[in-house]
Coordinates of C-alpha atoms in Angstrom, one line a residue:
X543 CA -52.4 -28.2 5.5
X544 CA -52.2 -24.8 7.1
X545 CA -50.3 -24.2 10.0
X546 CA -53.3 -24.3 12.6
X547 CA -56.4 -24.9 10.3
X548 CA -57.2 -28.2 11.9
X549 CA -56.5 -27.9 15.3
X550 CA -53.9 -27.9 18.0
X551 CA -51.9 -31.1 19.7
X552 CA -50.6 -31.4 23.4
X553 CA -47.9 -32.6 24.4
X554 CA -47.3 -33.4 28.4
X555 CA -43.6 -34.6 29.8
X556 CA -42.9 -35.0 33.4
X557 CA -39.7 -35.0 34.4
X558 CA -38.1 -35.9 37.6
X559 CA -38.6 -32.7 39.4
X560 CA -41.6 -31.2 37.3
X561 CA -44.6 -31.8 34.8
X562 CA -44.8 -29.5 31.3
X563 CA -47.5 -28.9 28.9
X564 CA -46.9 -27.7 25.0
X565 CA -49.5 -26.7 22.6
X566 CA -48.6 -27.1 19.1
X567 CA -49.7 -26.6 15.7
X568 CA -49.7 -29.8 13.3
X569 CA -46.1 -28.2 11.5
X570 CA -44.6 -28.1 15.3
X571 CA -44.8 -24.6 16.3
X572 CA -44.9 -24.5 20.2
X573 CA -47.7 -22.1 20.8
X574 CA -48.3 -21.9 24.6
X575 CA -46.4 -24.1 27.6
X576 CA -46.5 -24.1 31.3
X577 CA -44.7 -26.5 33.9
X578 CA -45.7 -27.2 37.5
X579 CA -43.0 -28.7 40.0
X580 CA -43.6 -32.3 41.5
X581 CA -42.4 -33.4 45.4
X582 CA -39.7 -36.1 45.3
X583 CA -38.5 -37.8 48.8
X584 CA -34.8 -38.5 48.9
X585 CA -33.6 -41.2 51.4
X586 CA -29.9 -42.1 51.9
X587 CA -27.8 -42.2 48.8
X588 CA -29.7 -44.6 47.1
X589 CA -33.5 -44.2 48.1
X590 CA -35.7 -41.5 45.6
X591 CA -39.4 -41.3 45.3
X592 CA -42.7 -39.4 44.4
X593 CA -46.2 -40.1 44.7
X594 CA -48.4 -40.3 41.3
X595 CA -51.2 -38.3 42.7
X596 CA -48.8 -35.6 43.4
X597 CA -47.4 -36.4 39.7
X598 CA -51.0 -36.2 38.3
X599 CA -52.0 -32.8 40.1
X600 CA -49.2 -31.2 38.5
X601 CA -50.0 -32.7 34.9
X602 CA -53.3 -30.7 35.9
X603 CA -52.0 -27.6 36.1
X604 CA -49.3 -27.7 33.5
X605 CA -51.9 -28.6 31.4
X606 CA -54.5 -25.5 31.8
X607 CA -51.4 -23.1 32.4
X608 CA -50.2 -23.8 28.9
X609 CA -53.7 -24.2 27.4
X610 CA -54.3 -20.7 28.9
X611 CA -51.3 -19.2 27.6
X612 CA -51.9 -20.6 23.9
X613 CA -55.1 -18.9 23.6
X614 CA -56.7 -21.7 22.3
X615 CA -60.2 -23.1 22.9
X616 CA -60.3 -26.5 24.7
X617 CA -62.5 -28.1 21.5
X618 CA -59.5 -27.3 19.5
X619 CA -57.0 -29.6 21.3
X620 CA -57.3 -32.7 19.1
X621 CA -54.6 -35.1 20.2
X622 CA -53.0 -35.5 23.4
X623 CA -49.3 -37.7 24.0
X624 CA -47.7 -38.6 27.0
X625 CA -44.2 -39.0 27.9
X626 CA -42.3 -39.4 31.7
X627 CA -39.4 -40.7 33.2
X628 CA -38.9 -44.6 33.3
X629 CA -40.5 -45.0 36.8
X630 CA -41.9 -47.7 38.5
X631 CA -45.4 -46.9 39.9
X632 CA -47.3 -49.3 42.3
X633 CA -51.1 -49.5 42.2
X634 CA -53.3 -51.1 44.8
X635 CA -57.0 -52.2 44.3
X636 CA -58.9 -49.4 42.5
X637 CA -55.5 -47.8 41.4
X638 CA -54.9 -46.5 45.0
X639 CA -51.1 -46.1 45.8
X640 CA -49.0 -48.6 47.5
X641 CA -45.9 -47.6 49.6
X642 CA -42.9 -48.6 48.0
X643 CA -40.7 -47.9 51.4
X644 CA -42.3 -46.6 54.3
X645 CA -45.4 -48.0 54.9
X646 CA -46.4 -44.7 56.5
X647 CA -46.5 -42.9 53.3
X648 CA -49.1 -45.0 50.8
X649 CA -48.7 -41.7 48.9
X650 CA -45.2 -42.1 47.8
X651 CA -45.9 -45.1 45.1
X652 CA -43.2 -44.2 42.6
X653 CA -39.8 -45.9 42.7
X654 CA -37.6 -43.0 40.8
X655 CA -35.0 -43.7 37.6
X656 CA -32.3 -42.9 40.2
X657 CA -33.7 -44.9 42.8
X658 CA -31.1 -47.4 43.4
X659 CA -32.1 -49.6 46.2
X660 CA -32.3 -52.6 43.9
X661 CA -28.7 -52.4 43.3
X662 CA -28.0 -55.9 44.9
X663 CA -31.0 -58.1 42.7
X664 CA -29.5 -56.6 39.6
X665 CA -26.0 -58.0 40.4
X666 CA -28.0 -61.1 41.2
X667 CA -29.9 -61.0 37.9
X668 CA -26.8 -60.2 36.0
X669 CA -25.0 -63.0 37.5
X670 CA -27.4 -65.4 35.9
X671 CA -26.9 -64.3 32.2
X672 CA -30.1 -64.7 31.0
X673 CA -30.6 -64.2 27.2
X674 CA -33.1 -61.2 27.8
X675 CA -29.8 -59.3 29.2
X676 CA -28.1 -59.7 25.6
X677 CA -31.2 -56.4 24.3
X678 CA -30.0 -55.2 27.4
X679 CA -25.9 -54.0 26.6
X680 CA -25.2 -57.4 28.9
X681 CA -26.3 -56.1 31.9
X682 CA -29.2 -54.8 33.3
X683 CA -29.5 -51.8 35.6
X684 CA -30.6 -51.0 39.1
X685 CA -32.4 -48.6 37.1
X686 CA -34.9 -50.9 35.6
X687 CA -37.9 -52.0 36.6
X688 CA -37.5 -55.8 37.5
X689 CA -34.4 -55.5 39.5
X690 CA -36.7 -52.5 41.6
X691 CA -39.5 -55.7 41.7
X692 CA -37.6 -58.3 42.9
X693 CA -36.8 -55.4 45.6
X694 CA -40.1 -54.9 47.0
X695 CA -40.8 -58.3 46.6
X696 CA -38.0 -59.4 48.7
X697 CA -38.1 -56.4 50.9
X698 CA -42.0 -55.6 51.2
X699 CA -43.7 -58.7 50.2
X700 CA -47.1 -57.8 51.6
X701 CA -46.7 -54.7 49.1
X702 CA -45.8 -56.9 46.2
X703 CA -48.5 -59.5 47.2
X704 CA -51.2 -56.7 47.3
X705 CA -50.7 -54.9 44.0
X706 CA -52.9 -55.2 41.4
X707 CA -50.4 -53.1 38.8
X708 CA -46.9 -52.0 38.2
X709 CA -46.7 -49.5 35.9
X710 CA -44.0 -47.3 33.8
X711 CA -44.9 -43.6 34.6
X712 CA -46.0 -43.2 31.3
X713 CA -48.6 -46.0 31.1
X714 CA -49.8 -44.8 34.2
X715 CA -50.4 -41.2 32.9
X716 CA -51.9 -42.6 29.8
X717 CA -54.2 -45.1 31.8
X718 CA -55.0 -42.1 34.1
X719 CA -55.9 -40.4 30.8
X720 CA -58.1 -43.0 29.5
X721 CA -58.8 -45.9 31.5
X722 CA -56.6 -48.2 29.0
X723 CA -54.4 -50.6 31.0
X724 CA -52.1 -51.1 27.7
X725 CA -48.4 -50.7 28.0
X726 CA -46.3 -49.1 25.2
X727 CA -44.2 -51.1 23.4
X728 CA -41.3 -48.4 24.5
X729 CA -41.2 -48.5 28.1
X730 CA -41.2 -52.5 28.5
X731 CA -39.1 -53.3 25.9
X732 CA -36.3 -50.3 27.3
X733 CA -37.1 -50.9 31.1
X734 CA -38.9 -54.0 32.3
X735 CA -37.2 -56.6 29.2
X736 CA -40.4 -57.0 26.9
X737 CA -38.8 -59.1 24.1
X738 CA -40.6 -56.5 21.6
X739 CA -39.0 -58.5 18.2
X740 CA -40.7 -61.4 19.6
X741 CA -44.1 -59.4 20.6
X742 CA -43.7 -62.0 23.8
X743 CA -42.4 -61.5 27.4
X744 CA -40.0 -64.2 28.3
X745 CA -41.6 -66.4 30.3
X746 CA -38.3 -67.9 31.1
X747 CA -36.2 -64.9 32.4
X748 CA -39.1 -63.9 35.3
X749 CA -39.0 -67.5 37.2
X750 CA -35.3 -67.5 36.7
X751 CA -34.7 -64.5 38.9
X752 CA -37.1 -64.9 41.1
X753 CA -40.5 -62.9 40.3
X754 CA -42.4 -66.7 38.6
X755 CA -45.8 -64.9 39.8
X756 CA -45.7 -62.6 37.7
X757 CA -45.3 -65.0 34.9
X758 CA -47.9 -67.6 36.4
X759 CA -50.3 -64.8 36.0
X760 CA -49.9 -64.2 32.5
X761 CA -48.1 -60.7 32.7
X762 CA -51.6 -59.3 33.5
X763 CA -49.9 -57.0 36.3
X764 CA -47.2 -55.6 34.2
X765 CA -48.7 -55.6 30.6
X766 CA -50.6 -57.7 28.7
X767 CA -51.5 -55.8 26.0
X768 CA -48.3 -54.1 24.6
X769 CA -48.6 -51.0 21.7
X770 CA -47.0 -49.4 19.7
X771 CA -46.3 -45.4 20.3
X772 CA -48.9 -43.5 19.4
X773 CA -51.4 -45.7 19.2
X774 CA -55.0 -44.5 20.3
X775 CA -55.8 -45.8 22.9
X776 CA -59.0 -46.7 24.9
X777 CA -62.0 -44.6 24.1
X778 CA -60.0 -41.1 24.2
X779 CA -59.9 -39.0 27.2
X780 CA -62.4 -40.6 30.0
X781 CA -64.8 -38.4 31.4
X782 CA -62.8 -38.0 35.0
X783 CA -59.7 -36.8 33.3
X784 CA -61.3 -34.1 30.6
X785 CA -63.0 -33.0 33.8
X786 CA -59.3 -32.7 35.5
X787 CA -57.8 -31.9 32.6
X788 CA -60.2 -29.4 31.1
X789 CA -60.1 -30.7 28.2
X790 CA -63.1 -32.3 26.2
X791 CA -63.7 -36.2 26.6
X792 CA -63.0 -38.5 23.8
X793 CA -60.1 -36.0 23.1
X794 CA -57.6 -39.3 21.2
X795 CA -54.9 -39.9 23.6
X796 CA -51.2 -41.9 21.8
X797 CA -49.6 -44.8 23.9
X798 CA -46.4 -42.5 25.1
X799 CA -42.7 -42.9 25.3
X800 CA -40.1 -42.5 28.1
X801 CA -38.9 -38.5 28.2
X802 CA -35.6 -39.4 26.8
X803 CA -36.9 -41.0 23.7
X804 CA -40.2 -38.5 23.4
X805 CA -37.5 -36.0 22.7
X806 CA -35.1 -38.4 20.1
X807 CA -38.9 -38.3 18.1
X808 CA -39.1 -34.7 18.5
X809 CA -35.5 -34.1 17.1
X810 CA -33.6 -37.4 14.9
X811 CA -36.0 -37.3 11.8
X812 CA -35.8 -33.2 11.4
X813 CA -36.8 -32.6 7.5
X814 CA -33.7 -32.9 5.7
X815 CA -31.8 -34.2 8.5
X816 CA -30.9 -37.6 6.7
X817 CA -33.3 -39.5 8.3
X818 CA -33.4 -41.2 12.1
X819 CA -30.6 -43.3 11.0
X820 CA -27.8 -40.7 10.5
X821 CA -28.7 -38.9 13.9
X822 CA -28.2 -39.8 17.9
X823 CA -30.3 -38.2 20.2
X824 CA -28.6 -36.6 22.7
X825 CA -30.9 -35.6 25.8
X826 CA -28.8 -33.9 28.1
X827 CA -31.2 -33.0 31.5
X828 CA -30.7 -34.3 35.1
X829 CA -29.6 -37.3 33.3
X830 CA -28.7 -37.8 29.8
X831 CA -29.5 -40.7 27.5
X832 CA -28.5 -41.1 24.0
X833 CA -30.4 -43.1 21.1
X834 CA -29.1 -44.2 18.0
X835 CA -31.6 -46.2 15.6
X836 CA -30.5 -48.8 13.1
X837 CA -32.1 -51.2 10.5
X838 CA -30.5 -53.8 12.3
X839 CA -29.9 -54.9 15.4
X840 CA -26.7 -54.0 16.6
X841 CA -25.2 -55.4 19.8
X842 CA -22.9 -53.0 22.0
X843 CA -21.4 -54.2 25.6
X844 CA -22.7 -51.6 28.1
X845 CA -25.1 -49.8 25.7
X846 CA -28.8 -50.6 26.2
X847 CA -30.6 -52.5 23.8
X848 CA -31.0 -53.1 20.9
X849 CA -34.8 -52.5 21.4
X850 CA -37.3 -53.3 18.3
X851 CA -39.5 -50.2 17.5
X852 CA -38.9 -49.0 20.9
X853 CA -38.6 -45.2 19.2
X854 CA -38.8 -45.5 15.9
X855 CA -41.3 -47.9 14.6
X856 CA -39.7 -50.3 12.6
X857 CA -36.6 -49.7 13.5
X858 CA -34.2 -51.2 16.1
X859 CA -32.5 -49.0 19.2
X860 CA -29.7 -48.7 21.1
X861 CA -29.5 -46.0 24.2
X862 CA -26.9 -45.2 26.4
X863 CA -25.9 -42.3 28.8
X864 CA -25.2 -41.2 32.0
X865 CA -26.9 -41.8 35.1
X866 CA -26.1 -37.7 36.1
X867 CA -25.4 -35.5 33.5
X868 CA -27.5 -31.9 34.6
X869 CA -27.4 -33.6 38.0
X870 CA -23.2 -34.1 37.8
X871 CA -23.0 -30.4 36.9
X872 CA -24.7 -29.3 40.1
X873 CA -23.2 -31.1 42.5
X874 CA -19.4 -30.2 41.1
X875 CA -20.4 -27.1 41.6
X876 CA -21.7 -27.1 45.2
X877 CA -17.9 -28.5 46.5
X878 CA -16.1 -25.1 45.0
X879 CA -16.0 -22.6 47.8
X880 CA -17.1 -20.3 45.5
X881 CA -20.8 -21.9 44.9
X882 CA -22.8 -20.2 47.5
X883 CA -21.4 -16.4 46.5
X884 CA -21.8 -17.3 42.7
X885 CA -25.5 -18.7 43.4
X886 CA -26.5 -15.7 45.1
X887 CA -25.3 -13.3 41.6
X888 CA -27.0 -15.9 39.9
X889 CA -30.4 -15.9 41.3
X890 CA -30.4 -11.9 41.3
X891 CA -30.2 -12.6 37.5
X892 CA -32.6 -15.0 37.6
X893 CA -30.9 -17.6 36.4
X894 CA -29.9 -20.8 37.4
X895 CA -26.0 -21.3 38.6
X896 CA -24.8 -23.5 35.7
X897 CA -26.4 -21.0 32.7
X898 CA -24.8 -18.0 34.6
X899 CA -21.8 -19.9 34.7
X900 CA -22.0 -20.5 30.8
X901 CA -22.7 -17.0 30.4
X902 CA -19.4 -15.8 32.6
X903 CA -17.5 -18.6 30.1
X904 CA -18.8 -17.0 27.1
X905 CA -17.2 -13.0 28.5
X906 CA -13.9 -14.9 28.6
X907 CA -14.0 -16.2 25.4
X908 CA -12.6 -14.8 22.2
X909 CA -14.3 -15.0 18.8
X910 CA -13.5 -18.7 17.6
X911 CA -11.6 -19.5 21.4
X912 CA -12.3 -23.2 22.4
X913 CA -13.4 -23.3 25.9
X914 CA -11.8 -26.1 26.7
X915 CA -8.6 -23.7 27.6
X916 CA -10.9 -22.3 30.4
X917 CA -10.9 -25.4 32.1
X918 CA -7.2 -24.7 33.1
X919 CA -5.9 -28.5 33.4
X920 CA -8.6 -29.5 35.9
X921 CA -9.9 -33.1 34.7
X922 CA -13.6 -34.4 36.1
X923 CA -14.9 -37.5 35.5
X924 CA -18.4 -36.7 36.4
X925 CA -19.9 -40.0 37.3
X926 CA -21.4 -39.3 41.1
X927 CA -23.9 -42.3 40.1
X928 CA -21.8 -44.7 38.5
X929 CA -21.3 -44.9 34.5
X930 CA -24.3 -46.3 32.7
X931 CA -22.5 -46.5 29.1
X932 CA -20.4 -48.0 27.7
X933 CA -18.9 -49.7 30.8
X934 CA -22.6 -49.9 32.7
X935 CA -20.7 -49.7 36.0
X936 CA -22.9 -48.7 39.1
X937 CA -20.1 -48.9 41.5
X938 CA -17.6 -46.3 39.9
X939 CA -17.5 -42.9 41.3
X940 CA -16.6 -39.4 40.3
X941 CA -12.7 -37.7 39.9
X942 CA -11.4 -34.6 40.1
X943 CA -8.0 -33.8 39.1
X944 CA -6.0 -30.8 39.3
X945 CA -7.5 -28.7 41.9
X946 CA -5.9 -26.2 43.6
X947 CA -6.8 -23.8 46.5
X948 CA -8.7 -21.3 44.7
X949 CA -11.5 -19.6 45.4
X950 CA -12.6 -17.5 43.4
X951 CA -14.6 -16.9 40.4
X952 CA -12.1 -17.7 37.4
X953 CA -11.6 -20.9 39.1
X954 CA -15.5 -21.9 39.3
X955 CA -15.8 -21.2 35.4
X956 CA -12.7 -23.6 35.5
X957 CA -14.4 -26.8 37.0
X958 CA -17.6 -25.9 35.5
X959 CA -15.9 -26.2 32.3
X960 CA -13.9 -28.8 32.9
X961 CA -17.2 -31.0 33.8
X962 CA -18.6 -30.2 30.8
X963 CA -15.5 -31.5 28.6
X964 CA -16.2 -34.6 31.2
X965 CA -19.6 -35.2 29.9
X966 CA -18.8 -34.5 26.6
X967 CA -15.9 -37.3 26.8
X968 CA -18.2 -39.8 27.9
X969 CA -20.8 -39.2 25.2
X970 CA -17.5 -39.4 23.0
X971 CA -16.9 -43.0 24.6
X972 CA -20.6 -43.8 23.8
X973 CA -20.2 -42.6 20.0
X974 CA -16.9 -44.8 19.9
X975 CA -18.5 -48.0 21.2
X976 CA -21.5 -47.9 19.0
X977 CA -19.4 -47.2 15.8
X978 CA -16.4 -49.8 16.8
X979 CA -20.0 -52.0 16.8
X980 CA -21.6 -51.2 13.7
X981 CA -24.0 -47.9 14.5
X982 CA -21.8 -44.8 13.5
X983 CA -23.7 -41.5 13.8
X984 CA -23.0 -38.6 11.3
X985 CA -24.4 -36.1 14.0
X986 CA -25.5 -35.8 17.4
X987 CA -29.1 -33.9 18.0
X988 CA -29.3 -32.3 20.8
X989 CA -31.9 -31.5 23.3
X990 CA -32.7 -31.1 27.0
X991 CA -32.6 -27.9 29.5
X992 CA -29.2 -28.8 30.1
X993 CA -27.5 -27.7 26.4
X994 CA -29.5 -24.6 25.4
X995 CA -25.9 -22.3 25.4
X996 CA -24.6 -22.1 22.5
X997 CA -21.3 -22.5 24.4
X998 CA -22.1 -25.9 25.6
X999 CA -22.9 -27.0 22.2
X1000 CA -19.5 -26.0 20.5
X1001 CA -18.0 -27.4 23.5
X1002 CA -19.8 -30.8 22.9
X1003 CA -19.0 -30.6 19.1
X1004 CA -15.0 -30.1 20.3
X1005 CA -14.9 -32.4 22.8
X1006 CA -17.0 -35.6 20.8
X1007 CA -15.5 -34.7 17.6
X1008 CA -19.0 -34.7 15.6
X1009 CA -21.4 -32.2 14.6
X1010 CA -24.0 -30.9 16.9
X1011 CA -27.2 -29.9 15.9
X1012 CA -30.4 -28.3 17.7
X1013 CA -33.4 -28.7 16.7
X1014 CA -35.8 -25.6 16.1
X1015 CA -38.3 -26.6 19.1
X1016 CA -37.4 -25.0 21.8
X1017 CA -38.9 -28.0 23.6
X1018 CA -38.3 -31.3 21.6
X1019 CA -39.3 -33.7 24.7
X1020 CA -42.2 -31.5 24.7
X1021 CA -42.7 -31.8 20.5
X1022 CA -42.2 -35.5 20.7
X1023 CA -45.2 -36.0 22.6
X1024 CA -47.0 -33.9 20.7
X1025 CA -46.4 -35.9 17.8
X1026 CA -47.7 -39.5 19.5
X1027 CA -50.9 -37.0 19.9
X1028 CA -50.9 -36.2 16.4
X1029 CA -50.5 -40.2 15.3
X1030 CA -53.4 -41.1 17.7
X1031 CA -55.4 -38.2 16.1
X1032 CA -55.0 -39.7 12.4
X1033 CA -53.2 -36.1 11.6
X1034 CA -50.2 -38.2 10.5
X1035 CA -50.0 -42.0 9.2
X1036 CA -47.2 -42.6 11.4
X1037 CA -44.6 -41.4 13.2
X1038 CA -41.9 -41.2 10.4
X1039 CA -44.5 -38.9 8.5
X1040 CA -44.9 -36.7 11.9
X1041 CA -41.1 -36.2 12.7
X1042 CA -40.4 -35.2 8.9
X1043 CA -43.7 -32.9 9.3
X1044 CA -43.2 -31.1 12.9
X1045 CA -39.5 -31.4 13.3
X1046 CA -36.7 -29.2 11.6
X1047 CA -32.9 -28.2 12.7
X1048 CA -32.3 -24.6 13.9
X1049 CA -28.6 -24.8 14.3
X1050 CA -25.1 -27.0 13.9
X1051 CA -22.0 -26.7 15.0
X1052 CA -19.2 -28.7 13.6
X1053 CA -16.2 -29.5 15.9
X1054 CA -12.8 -27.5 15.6
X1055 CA -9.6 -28.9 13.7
X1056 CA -5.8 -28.6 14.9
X1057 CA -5.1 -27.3 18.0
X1058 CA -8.6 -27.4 19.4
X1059 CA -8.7 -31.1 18.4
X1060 CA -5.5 -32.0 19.6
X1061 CA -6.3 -30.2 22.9
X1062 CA -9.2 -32.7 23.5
X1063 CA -7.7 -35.4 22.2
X1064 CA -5.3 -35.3 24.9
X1065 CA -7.5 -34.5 27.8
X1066 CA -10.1 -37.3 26.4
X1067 CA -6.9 -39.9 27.1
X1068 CA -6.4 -38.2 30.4
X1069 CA -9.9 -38.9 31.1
X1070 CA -9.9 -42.3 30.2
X1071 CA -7.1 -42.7 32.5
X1072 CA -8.7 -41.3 35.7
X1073 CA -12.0 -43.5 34.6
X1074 CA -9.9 -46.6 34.6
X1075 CA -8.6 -45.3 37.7
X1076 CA -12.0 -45.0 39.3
X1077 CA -13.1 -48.0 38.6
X1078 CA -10.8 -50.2 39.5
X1079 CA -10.6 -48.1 43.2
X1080 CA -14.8 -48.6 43.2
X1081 CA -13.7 -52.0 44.1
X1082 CA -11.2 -52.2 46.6

């Protein structure tokens, strides 16, 4: 097969605060991409959400920007794949939009990831110990999707009454694509507890906690036909969205994945890579989630899952992370004095305030330096939202240690820094768990806007003490899609064959010895401390 002799694949990712297109060959080279933002509504501290037409619209343009910037012709785009955050959408009669808070606003339909209003029904669901919660990591999250049911059923019942489906973001793209009402096997087994080893829903677990209709009625509103990624689905592209789209109808479209696990595809089963088993995906965005796939099901307290084929078919998955990762990063910053005079140099470079900041960290540095001295003995433990692994606490909050009354430059690198060894200690904690369980890694893949610098990676590598590797795509969320398109297409048998096809490493960097290592082994214990702190002052 030569590079482009049979065609082109898309791959479409929306994020939380935009939607991308990627064109790519069928041997993963990224030929044209384009990104459109998307609205979000932010209420309170705990209320976030968007509105799927607004969500759609941007797919839209993402899509013809990046087919316009590849060059290619529309005929030539021969698989399409989907991926999004793990949203809950609400659909009226006809798919119209629902409110899921003010009734004012049908528009806004979408219950965010971050969205944590349902915060009191998973306490409530947890508190019942249902067997579904063991694929879960023990408890499940405000993040998921039935604790954000049991919400609106509790809280807008004429809403909950009226709907005629609740949908991940992803099945709704994909259904919006197609017409096909099927669910993929990855977003309700990770978010709404689809017993996928089974190929059941419990039954059981929804009258227990309270949402029996949606059992009575056979699952038909949250998915009774469940596939695997990739899958073709429906009759292609429908007619209305090759119209929006620009695209030709019939085009095959792949059941998709959530983002986080779209770019674990695009990046754990790189050729020569040793295979999806030796490999965590590390997305690190807004939020970052990690994946580590085993042949067997391994059980880890406060780590999502194990989930059957819910990445890698075949294979079972654990995912952890943290609720703000990107997210942390920015906010930290905004409390220095500094920010606003550092944002401002920033944006005359035309970069954002955390890569400018990695950019002043790497002029300070000395060939081989560990940045982990720039952080100056300031400790963060960067959980603004709570830890979601290992100790899948929503309650804990954020600590900073060792400020002083600078303000200045020197001292903004400091806790920039300094929140970046925090993230890399609780991916460290995440690594521990799983191995002290029975998943160690032999490397951590990274992807995500968040760890492009080469600085950030090291830094990672240090602080985790494992490899890091990047994958050549400059967009492996992006990629991963691109391969369900290419599985749907018949371009590859399966996935396996598509990662080992499409997906290669560009880079690794392997974590210091000596005094680096001892550095970071010491400030990892001093983390650990603070986080205990944290969470035991979360609930006082």
């Amino acid at each position: 097969m030569t590079d482009d002799a049979t065609g082109y694949v898309l791959g479409i990712d929306v994020g939380t605060g935009s939607a991308r297109a990627g064109v790519f060959t069928l041997r993963g080279r990224m030929v044209g991409t384009d990104k459109c933002p998307t609205r979000i509504h932010r209420e309170g501290g705990s209320i976030v959400e968007q509105s799927s037409e607004d969500i759609w619209q941007a797919v839209v343009k993402a899509v013809r920007g990046a087919i316009a910037a590849a060059g290619v012709r529309t005929e030539d785009i021969r698989g399409i794949g989907f991926d999004a955050t793990c949203s809950l959408v609400v659909l009226g009669p006809d798919g119209a939009p629902l409110p899921v808070g003010d009734p004012r606003h049908p528009e806004r339909n979408i219950m965010v990831w971050m969205d944590h209003r349902a915060l009191e029904q998973a306490e409530r669901i947890n508190a019942g110990g249902h067997r579904v919660l063991d694929y879960i990591g023990g408890r499940i999250s405000p993040e998921m999707e039935t604790p954000k049911l049991l919400w609106l059923k509790e809280n807008r019942p004429e809403v909950f009454a009226k709907a005629w489906q609740f949908m991940d973001l992803t099945d709704f793209l994909t259904w919006r694509a197609t017409g096909d009402l099927a669910r993929s096997v990855c977003t309700v087994t990770c978010k709404w507890t689809y017993m996928a080893q089974e190929d059941a829903w419990d039954a059981d677990y929804f009258r227990s906690v309270g949402l029996e209709e949606l059992a009575d009625e056979g699952f038909d509103r949250i998915g009774e036909k469940v596939v695997a990624a990739g899958s073709a689905l429906g009759s292609g592209l429908s007619p209305d969205a090759a119209r929006d789209l620009g695209l030709v109808a019939g085009t095959p479209v792949g059941a998709g994945l959530i983002d986080a696990h779209a770019g674990g595809v695009g990046s754990v089963g790189a050729r020569d890579g040793g295979g999806a088993e030796a490999n965590m995906a590390y997305v690190f965005g807004t939020s970052s989630c990690t994946m580590t796939s085993t042949a067997k099901p391994v059980f880890v307290s406060g780590v999502w899952g194990p989930y059957y084929s819910a990445m890698v078919p075949g294979l079972w998955l654990n995912e952890g992370g943290q609720s703000a990762a990107g997210a942390a990063i920015d906010h930290l910053l905004e409390l220095h004095p500094h920010a606003s005079e550092a944002d401002a140099l920033a944006a005359r470079d035309e970069q954002s305030l955390p890569a400018w900041l990695a950019g002043r960290a790497e002029m300070q540095l000395g060939e081989g330096t560990d940045a982990g001295v720039l952080a100056k003995g300031i400790h963060v433990v960067p959980e603004f939202l709570g830890n979601r692994a290992p100790h899948a606490d929503p309650h804990t909050r954020a600590v900073i240690a060792g400020l002083g009354m600078d303000r200045d430059l020197e001292s903004l690198v400091a806790l920039y820094v300094a929140g970046l060894c925090g993230i890399g200690y609780g991916l460290r904690q995440i690594v521990e768990a799983q191995a002290a369980a029975g998943a160690p890694i032999s490397r951590i893949v990274i992807s995500g806007g968040a760890g492009r610098s080469g600085m950030i990676r090291q830094l990672l590598a240090d602080a985790t003490g494992i490899e890091i590797a990047a994958p050549s795509a400059d967009e492996p969320v992006l990629l991963g899609s691109a391969i369900l398109g290419s599985v749907a297409a018949g371009f590859y048998p399966d996935i396996q064959h598509a990662m080992g096809s499409m997906s290669f490493f560009a880079a690794r960097y392997m974590p210091r010895s000596g005094q680096a290592r001892q550095v970071h082994d010491s400030r990892y214990e001093i983390f650990q401390q603070l986080q205990s702190v944290a969470r035991r002052a979360a609930n006082r």
